[in-house]
PDB file of C-alpha atoms in Angstrom:
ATOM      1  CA  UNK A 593       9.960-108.064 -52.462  1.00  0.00           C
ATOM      2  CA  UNK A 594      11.151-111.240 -53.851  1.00  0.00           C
ATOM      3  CA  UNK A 595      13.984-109.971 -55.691  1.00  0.00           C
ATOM      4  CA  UNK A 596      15.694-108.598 -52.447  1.00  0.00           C
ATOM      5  CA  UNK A 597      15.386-111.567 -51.380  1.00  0.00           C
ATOM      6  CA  UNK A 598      16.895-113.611 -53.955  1.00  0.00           C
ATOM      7  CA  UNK A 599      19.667-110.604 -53.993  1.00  0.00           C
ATOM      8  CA  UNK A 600      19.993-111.535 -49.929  1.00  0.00           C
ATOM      9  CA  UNK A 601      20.572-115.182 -50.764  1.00  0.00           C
ATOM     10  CA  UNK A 602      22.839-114.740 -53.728  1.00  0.00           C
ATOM     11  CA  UNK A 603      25.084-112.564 -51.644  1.00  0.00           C
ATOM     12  CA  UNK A 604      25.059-114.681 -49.070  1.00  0.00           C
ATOM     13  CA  UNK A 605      25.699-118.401 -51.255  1.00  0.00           C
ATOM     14  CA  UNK A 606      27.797-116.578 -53.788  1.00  0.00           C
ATOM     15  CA  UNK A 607      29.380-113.569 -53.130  1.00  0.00           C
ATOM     16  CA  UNK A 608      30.232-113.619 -49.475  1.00  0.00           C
ATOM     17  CA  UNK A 609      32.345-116.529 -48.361  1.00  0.00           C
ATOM     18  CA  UNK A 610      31.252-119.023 -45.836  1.00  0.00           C
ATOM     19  CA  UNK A 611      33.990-117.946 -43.551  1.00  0.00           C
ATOM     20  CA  UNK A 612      33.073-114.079 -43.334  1.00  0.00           C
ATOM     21  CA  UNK A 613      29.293-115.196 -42.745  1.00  0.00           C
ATOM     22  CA  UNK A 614      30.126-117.597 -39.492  1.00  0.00           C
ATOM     23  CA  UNK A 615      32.784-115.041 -38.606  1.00  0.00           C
ATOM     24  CA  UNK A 616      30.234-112.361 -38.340  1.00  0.00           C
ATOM     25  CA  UNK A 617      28.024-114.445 -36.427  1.00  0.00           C
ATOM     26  CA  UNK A 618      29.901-115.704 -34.413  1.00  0.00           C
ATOM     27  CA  UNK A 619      31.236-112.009 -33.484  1.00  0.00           C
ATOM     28  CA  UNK A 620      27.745-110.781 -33.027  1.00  0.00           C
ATOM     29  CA  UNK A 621      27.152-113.968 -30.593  1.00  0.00           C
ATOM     30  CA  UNK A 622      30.418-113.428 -28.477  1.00  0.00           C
ATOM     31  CA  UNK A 623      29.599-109.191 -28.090  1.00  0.00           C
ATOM     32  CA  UNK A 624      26.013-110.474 -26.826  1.00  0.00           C
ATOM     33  CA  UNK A 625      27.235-113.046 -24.463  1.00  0.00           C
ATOM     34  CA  UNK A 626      29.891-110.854 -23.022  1.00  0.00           C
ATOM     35  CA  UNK A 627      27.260-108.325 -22.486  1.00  0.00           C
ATOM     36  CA  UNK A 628      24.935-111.092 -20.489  1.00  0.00           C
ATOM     37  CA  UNK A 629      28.572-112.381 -18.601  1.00  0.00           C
ATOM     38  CA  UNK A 630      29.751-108.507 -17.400  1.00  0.00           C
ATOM     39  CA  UNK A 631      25.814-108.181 -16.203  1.00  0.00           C
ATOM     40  CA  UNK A 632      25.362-110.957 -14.144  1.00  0.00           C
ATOM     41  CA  UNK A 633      29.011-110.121 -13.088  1.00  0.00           C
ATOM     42  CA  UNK A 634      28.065-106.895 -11.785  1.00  0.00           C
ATOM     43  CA  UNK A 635      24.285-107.726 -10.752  1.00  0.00           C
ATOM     44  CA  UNK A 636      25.258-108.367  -7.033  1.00  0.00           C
ATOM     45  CA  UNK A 637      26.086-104.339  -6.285  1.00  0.00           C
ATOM     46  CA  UNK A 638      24.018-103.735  -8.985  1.00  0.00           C
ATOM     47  CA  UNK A 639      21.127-104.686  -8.057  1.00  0.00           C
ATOM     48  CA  UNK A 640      21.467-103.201  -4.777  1.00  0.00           C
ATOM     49  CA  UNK A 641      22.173 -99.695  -6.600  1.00  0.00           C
ATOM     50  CA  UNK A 642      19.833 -99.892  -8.452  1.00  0.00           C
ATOM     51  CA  UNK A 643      17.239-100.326  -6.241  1.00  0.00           C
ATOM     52  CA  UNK A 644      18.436 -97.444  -4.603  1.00  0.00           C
ATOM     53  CA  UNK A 645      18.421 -95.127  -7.371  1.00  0.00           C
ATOM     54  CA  UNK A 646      14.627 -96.390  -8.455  1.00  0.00           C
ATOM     55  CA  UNK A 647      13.771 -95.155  -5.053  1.00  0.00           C
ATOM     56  CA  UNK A 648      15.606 -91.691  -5.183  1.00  0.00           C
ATOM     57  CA  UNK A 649      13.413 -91.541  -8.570  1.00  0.00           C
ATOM     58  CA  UNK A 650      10.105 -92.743  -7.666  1.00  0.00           C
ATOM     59  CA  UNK A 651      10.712 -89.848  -4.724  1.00  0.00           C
ATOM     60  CA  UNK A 652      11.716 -87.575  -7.156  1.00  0.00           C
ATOM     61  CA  UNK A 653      15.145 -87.161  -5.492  1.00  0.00           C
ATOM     62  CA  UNK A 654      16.393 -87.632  -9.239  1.00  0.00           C
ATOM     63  CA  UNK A 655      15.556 -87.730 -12.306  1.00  0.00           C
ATOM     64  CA  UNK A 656      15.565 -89.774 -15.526  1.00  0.00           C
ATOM     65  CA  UNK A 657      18.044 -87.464 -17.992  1.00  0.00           C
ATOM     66  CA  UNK A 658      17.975 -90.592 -20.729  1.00  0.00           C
ATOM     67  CA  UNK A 659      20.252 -93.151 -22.105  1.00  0.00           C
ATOM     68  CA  UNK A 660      24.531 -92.635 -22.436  1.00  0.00           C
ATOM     69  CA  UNK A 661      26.651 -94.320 -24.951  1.00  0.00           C
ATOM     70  CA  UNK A 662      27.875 -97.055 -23.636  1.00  0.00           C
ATOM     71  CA  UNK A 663      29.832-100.129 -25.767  1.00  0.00           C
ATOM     72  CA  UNK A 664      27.928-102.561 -22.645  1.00  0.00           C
ATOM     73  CA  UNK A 665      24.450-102.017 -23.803  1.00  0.00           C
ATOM     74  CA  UNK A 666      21.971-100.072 -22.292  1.00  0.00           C
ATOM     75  CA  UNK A 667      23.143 -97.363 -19.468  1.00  0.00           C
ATOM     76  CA  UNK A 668      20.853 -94.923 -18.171  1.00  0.00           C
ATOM     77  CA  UNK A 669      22.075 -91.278 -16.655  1.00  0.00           C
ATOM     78  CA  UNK A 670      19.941 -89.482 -13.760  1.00  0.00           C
ATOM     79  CA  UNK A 671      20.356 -86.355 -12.434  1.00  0.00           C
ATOM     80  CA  UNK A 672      19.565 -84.339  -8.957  1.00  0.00           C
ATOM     81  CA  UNK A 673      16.754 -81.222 -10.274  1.00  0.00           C
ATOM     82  CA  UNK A 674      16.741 -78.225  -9.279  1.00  0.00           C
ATOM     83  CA  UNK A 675      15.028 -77.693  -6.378  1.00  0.00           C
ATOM     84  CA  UNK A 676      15.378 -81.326  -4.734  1.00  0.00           C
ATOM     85  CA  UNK A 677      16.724 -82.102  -1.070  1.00  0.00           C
ATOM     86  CA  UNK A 678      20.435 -82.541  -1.582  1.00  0.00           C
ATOM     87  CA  UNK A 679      21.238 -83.274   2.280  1.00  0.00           C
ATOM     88  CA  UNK A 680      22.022 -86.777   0.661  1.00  0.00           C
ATOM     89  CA  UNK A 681      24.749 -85.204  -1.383  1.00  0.00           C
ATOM     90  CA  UNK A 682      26.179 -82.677   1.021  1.00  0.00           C
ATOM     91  CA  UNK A 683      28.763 -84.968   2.037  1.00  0.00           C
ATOM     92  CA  UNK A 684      30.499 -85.446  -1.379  1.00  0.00           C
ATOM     93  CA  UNK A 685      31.483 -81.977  -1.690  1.00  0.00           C
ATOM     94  CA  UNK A 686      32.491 -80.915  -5.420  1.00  0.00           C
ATOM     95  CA  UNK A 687      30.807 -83.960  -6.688  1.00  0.00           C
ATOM     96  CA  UNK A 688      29.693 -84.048 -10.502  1.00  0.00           C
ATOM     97  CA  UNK A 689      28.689 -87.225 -11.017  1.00  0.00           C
ATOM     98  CA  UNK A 690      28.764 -91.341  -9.761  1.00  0.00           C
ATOM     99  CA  UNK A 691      28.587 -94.275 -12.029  1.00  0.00           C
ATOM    100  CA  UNK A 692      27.191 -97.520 -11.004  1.00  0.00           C
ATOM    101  CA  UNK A 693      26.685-100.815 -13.154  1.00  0.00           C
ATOM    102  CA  UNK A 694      24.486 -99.571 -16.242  1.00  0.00           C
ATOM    103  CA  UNK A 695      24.006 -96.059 -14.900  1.00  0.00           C
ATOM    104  CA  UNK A 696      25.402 -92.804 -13.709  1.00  0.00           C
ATOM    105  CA  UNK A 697      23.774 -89.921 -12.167  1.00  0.00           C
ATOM    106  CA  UNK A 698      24.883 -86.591 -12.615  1.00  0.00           C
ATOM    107  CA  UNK A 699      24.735 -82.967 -10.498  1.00  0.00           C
ATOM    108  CA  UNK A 700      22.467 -81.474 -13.319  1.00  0.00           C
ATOM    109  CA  UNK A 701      20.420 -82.187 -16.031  1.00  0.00           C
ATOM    110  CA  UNK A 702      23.075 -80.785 -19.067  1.00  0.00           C
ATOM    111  CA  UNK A 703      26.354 -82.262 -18.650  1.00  0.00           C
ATOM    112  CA  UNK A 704      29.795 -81.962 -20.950  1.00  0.00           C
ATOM    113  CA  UNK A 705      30.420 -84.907 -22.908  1.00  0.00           C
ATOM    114  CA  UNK A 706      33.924 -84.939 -21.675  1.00  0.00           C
ATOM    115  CA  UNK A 707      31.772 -85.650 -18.445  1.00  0.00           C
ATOM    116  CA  UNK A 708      30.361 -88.570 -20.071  1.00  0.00           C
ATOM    117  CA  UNK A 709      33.081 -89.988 -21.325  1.00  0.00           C
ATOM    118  CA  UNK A 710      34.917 -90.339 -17.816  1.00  0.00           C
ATOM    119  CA  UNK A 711      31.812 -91.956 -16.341  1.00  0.00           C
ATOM    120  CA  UNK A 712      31.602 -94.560 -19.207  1.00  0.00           C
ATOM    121  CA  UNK A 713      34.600 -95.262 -18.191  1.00  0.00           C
ATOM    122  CA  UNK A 714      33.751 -96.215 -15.101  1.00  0.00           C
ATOM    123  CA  UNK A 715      30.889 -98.094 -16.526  1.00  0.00           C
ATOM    124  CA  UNK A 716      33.596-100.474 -17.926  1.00  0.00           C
ATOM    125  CA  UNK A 717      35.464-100.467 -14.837  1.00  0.00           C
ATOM    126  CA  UNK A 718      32.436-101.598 -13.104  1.00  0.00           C
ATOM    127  CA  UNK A 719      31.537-104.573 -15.960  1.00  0.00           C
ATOM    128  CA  UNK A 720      35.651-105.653 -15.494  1.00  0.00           C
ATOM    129  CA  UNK A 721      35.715-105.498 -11.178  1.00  0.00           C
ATOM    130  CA  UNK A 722      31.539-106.185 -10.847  1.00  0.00           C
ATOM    131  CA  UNK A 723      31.559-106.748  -6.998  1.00  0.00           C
ATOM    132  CA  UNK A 724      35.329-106.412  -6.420  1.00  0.00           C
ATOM    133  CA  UNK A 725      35.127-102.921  -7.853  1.00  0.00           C
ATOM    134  CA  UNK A 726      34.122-100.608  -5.077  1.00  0.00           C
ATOM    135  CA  UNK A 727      36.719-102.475  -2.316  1.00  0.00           C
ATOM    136  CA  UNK A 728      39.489-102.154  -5.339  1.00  0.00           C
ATOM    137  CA  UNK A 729      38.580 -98.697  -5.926  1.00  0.00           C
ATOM    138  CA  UNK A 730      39.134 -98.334  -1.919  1.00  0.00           C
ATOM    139  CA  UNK A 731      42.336 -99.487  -2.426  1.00  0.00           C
ATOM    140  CA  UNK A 732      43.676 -97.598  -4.747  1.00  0.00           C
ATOM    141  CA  UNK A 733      42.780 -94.667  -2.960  1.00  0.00           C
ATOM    142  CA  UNK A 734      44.750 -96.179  -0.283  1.00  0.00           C
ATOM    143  CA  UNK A 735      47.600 -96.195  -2.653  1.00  0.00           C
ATOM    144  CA  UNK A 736      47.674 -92.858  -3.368  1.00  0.00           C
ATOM    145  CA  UNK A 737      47.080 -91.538   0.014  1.00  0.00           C
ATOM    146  CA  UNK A 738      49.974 -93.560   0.642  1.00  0.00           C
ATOM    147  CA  UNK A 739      52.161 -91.970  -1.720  1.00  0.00           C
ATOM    148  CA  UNK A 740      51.303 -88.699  -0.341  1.00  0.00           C
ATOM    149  CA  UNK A 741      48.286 -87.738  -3.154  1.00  0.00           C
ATOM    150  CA  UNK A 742      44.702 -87.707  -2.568  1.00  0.00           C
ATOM    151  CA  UNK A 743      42.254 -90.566  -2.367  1.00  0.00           C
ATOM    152  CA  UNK A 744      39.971 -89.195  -5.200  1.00  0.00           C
ATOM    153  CA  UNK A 745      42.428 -87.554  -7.633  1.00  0.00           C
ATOM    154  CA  UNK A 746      45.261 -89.464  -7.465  1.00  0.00           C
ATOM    155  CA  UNK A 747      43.501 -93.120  -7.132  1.00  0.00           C
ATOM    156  CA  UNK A 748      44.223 -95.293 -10.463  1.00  0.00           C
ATOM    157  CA  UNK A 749      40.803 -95.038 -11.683  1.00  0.00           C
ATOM    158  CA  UNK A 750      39.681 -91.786 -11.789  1.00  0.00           C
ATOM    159  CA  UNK A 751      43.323 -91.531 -13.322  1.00  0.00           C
ATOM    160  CA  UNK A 752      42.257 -93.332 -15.813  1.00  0.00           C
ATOM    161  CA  UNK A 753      38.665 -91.941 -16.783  1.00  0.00           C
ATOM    162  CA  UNK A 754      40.608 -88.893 -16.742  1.00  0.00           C
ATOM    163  CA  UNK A 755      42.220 -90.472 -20.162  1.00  0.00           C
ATOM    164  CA  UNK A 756      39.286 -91.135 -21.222  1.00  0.00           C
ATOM    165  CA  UNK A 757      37.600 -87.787 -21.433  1.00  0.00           C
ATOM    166  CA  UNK A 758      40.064 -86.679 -24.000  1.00  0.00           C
ATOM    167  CA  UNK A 759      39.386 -89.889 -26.071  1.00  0.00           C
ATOM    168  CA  UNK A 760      36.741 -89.028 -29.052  1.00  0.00           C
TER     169      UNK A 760
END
């Protein structure tokens, strides 16, 4: 045991220079603090959403499915079992799936990862916007119905998760 650590400390005084070692820590320290900044960005809706969801699971409404990758941290993924009231869902017709801050939930328990991928998208869109995200996401629905597409397809973002889902 005490030779690892006198190998720790000779790599660290002798081998590795000063400047990698405070690099790397300082890295590590600015990826954590962005990830406490993008929460507390987002924690306004969030929260909100969240509650929401916690109550649509504690109903059984939906269901834990487990955690996503996600480069933010933690993100969870729900989805709707079979079986469950969907009069709450029969509204967004053709619906597969809705990301909020840290969390997504999902039509069914097994999804594609190409699935994923768009949603953790959105995951980043919603650490970027926080708050502003859902009126700018409005907007650029707006847009598009503007320019003669559709809100959902042709709005920027989901243009842009769509990218993402061929990204590996």
């Amino acid at each position: 045991m005490r030779a690892s650590w006198v190998a720790i400390l000779t790599k660290i005084l002798v081998r590795e220079p000063w400047c990698t070692v405070f690099a790397r820590l300082y890295a590590s320290m600015k990826k954590q603090l962005v990830r406490l900044l993008t929460m507390a960005w987002s924690a306004p809706v969030g929260v909100f959403i969240w509650m929401v969801v916690l109550l649509a699971w504690a109903t059984r409404l939906v269901r834990l499915a487990g955690p996503i990758p996600s480069s933010l941290g933690l993100a969870l993924r729900f989805y709707v079992p079979d079986g469950a009231p969907a009069w709450w869902l029969k509204r967004w017709d053709g619906w597969t799936a809705v990301s909020f801050p840290y969390g997504m939930a999902t039509h069914t328990k097994d999804v594609e990862d190409r699935l994923v991928r768009h949603e953790a998208r959105h995951l980043k869109q919603w650490a970027v916007l926080g708050p502003l995200f859902l009126p700018a996401y409005g907007v650029a629905g707006l847009v598009a119905l503007v320019r003669g597409g559709k809100f959902h397809h042709d709005n920027w973002f989901e243009r842009d998760a769509r990218a993402a889902e061929t990204i590996a």
